[in-house]
Coordinates of C-alpha atoms in Angstrom, one line a residue:
Chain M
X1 CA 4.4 21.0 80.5
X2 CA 7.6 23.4 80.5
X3 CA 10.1 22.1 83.4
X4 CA 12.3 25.5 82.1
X5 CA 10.3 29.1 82.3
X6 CA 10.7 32.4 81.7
X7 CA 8.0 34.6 82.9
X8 CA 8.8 37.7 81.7
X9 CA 8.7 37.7 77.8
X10 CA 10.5 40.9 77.6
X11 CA 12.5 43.5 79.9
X12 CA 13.6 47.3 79.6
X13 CA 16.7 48.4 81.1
X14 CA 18.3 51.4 80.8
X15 CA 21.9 51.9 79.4
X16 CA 24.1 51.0 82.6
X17 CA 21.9 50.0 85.0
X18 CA 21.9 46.6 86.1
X19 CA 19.8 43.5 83.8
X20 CA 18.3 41.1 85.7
X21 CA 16.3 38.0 84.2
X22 CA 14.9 35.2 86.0
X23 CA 14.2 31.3 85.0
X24 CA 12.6 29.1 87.2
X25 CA 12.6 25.0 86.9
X26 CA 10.5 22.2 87.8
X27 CA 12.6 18.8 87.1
X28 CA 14.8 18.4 89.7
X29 CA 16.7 16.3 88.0
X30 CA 18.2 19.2 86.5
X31 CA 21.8 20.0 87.3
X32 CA 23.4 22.0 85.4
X33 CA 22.1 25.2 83.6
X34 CA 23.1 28.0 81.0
X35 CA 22.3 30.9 79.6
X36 CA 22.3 31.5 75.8
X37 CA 22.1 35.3 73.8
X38 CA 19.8 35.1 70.6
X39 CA 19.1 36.9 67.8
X40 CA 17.0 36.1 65.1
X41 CA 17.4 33.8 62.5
X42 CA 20.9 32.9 64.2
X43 CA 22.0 30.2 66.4
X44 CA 22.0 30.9 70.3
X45 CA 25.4 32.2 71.9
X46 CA 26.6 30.5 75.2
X47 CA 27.2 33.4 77.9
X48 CA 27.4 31.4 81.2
X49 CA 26.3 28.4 83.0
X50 CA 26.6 26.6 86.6
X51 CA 26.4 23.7 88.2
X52 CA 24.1 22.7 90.5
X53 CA 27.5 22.1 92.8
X54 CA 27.3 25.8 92.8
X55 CA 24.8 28.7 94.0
X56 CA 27.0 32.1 92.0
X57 CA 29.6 31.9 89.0
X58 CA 30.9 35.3 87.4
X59 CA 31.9 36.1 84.3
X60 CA 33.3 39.2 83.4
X61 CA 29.4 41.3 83.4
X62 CA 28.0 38.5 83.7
X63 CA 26.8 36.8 87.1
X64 CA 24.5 33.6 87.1
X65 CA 22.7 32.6 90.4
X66 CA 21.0 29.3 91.3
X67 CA 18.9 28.7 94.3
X68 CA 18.6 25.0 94.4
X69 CA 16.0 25.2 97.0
X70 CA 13.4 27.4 95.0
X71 CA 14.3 25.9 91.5
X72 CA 14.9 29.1 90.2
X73 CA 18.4 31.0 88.8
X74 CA 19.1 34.3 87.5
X75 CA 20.8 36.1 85.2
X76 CA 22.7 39.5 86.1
X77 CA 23.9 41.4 83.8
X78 CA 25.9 44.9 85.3
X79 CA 26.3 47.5 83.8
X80 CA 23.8 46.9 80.9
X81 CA 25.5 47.9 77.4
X82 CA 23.3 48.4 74.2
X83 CA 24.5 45.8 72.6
X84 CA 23.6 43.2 75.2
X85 CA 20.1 43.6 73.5
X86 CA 18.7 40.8 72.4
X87 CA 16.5 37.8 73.6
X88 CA 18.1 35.8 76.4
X89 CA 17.2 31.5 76.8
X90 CA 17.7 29.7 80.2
X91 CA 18.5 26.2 79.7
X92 CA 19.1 23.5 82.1
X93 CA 20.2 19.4 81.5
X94 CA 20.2 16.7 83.5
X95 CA 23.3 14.0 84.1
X96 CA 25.8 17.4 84.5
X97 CA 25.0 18.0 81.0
X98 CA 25.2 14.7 78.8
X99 CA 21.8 15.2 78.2
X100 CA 20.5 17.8 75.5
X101 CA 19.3 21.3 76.6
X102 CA 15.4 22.1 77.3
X103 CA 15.1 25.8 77.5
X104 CA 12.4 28.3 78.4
X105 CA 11.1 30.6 76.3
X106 CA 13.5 33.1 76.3
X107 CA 12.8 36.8 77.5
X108 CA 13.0 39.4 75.1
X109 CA 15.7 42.5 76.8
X110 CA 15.9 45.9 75.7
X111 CA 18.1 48.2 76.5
X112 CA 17.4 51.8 76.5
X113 CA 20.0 54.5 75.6
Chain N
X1 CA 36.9 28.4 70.2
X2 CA 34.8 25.3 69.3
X3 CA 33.1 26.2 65.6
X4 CA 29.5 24.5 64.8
X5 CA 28.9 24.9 61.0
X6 CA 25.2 24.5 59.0
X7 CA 24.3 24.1 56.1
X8 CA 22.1 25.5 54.3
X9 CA 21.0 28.7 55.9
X10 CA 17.7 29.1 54.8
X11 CA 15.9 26.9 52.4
X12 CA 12.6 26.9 50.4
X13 CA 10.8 23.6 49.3
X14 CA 7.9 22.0 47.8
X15 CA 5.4 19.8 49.6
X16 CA 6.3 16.6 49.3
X17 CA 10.0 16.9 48.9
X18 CA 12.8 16.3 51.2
X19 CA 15.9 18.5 52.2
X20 CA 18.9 17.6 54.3
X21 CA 20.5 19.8 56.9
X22 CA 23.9 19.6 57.5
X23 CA 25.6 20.1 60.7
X24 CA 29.6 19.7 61.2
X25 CA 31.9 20.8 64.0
X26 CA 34.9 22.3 62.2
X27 CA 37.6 22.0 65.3
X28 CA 36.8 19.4 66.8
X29 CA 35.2 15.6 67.2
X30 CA 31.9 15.4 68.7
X31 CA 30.6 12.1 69.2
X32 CA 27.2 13.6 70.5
X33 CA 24.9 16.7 68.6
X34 CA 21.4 17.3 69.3
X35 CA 18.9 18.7 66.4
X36 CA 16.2 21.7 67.6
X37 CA 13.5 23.3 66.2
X38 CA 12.0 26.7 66.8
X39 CA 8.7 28.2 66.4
X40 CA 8.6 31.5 65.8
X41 CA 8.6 33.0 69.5
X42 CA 8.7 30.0 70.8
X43 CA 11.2 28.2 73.0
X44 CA 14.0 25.8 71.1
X45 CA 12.8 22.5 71.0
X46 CA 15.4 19.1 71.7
X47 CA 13.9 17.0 68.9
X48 CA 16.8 14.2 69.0
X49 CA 20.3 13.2 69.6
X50 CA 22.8 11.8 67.5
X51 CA 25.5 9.5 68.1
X52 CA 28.0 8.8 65.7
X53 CA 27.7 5.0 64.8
X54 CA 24.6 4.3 66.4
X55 CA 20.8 5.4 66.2
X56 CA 20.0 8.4 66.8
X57 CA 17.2 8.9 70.1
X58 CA 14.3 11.0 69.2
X59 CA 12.0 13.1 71.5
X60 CA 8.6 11.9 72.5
X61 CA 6.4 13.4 69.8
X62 CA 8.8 13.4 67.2
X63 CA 8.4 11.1 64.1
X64 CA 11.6 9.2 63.5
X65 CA 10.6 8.3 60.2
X66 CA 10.0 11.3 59.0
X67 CA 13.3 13.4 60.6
X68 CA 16.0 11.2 59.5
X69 CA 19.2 11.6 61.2
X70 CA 22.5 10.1 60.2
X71 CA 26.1 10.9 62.1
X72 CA 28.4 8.9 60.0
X73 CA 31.8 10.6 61.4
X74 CA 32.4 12.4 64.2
X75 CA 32.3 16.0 62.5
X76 CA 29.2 15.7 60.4
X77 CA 25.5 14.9 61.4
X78 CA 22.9 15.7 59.0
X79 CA 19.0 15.9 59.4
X80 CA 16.7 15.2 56.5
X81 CA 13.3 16.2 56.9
X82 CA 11.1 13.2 54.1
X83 CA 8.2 14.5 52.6
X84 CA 8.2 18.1 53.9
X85 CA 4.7 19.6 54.4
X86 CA 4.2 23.5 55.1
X87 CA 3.4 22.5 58.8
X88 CA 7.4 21.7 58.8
X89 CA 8.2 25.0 57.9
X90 CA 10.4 25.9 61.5
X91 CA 14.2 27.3 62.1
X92 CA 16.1 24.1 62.7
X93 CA 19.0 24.3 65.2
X94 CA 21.9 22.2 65.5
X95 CA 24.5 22.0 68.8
X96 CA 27.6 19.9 69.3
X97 CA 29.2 19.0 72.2
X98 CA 32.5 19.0 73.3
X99 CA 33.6 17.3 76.1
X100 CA 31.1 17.0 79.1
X101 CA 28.5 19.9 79.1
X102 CA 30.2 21.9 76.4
X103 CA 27.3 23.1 74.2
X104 CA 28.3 25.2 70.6
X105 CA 25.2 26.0 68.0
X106 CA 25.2 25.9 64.9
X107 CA 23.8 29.3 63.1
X108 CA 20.9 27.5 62.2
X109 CA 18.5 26.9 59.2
X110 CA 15.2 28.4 58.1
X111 CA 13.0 25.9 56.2
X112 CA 10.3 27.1 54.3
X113 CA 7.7 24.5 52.8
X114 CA 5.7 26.1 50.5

């Protein structure tokens, strides 16, 4: 049973405009939560997290928000750059992050020139 | 920044063999690393922890006798996978942390059991 998901396997944005990807949860023992860059055959690349202390952090083009109520955060990525294309992994961990990571399946982003 | 390095990168075996998968954290000491695996498309998988001087605590599902984990020092954890079978054949992923929720991944390793 995934307790991290990713519903949308893949997204197209165009050059620019603003990424959004979405991860809901199920274990609400979760309480704290990242997001990781991927490319294949490599190791994932921390870009944010937040603590379930918190509903917005921001990091430079990067904004991640958690609503606590619906056990679901996002991802928002503004403006889009080519480069940020790649797949993109919500993970979340329980105990403010002793525990190890269980992530969703990722969602695939494109960006289009 | 905090540097997770693994060894090997990609590896091919036979059935019936056994590699080991080194993971070390270059800059600095992490008593805790966890060991993934990935299916192609799939989602990265927590298959255990490792704690330097004790047992490591596996995932439900995953055979401890067969995914051998040892974190002698606080830099280096290594995974041996015993008597690999083509089934085995996954990207394996290791992750350090550092301090309380500080996650760094290694690059990971492709093992092929052919």
């Amino acid at each position: 049973d995934q307790q991290v998901k990713q519903n949308s396997p893949s997204l197209s944005v165009q050059e620019g405009r603003i990424s959004i990807l979405n991860c809901d949860y199920t274990n609400s023992m979760f309480d704290y939560f990242l997001w990781y860059k991927k490319y294949p055959a490599e190791g994932p690349t921390f870009l944010i997290s937040i603590s379930s202390i918190k509903d917005k952090n921001e990091d430079g083009r990067f904004t991640v928000f958690l609503n606590k109520s619906a056990k679901h955060l996002s991802l928002h990525i503004v403006p889009s750059q080519p480069g940020d294309s790649a797949v993109y992994f919500c993970a979340a961990s329980a105990q403010g992050g002793a525990d190890g990571l269980t992530f969703g399946k990722g969602t695939h982003l494109i960006i289009q020139p | 920044g905090a540097v997770v390095s693994q060894h090997p990168s990609w590896v091919i075996c036979k059935s019936g063999t056994s590699v080991k998968i080194e993971c070390r954290s270059l800059d600095f000491q992490a008593t805790t690393m966890f060991w993934y695996r990935q299916f192609p498309k799939q989602s990265l998988m927590l298959m255990a922890t490792s704690n330097e001087g004790s047992k490591a605590t596996y995932e439900q599902g995953v055979e401890k006798d067969k995914f051998l984990i040892n974190h002698a020092s606080l830099t280096l954890s290594t995974l041996t996978v015993t008597s690999a079978h083509p089934e085995d054949s996954s990207f394996y992923i290791c992750s350090a942390r550092r301090g309380l929720a500080g996650y760094t991944f290694g690059s990971g390793t492709r093992l092929t059991v052919v």
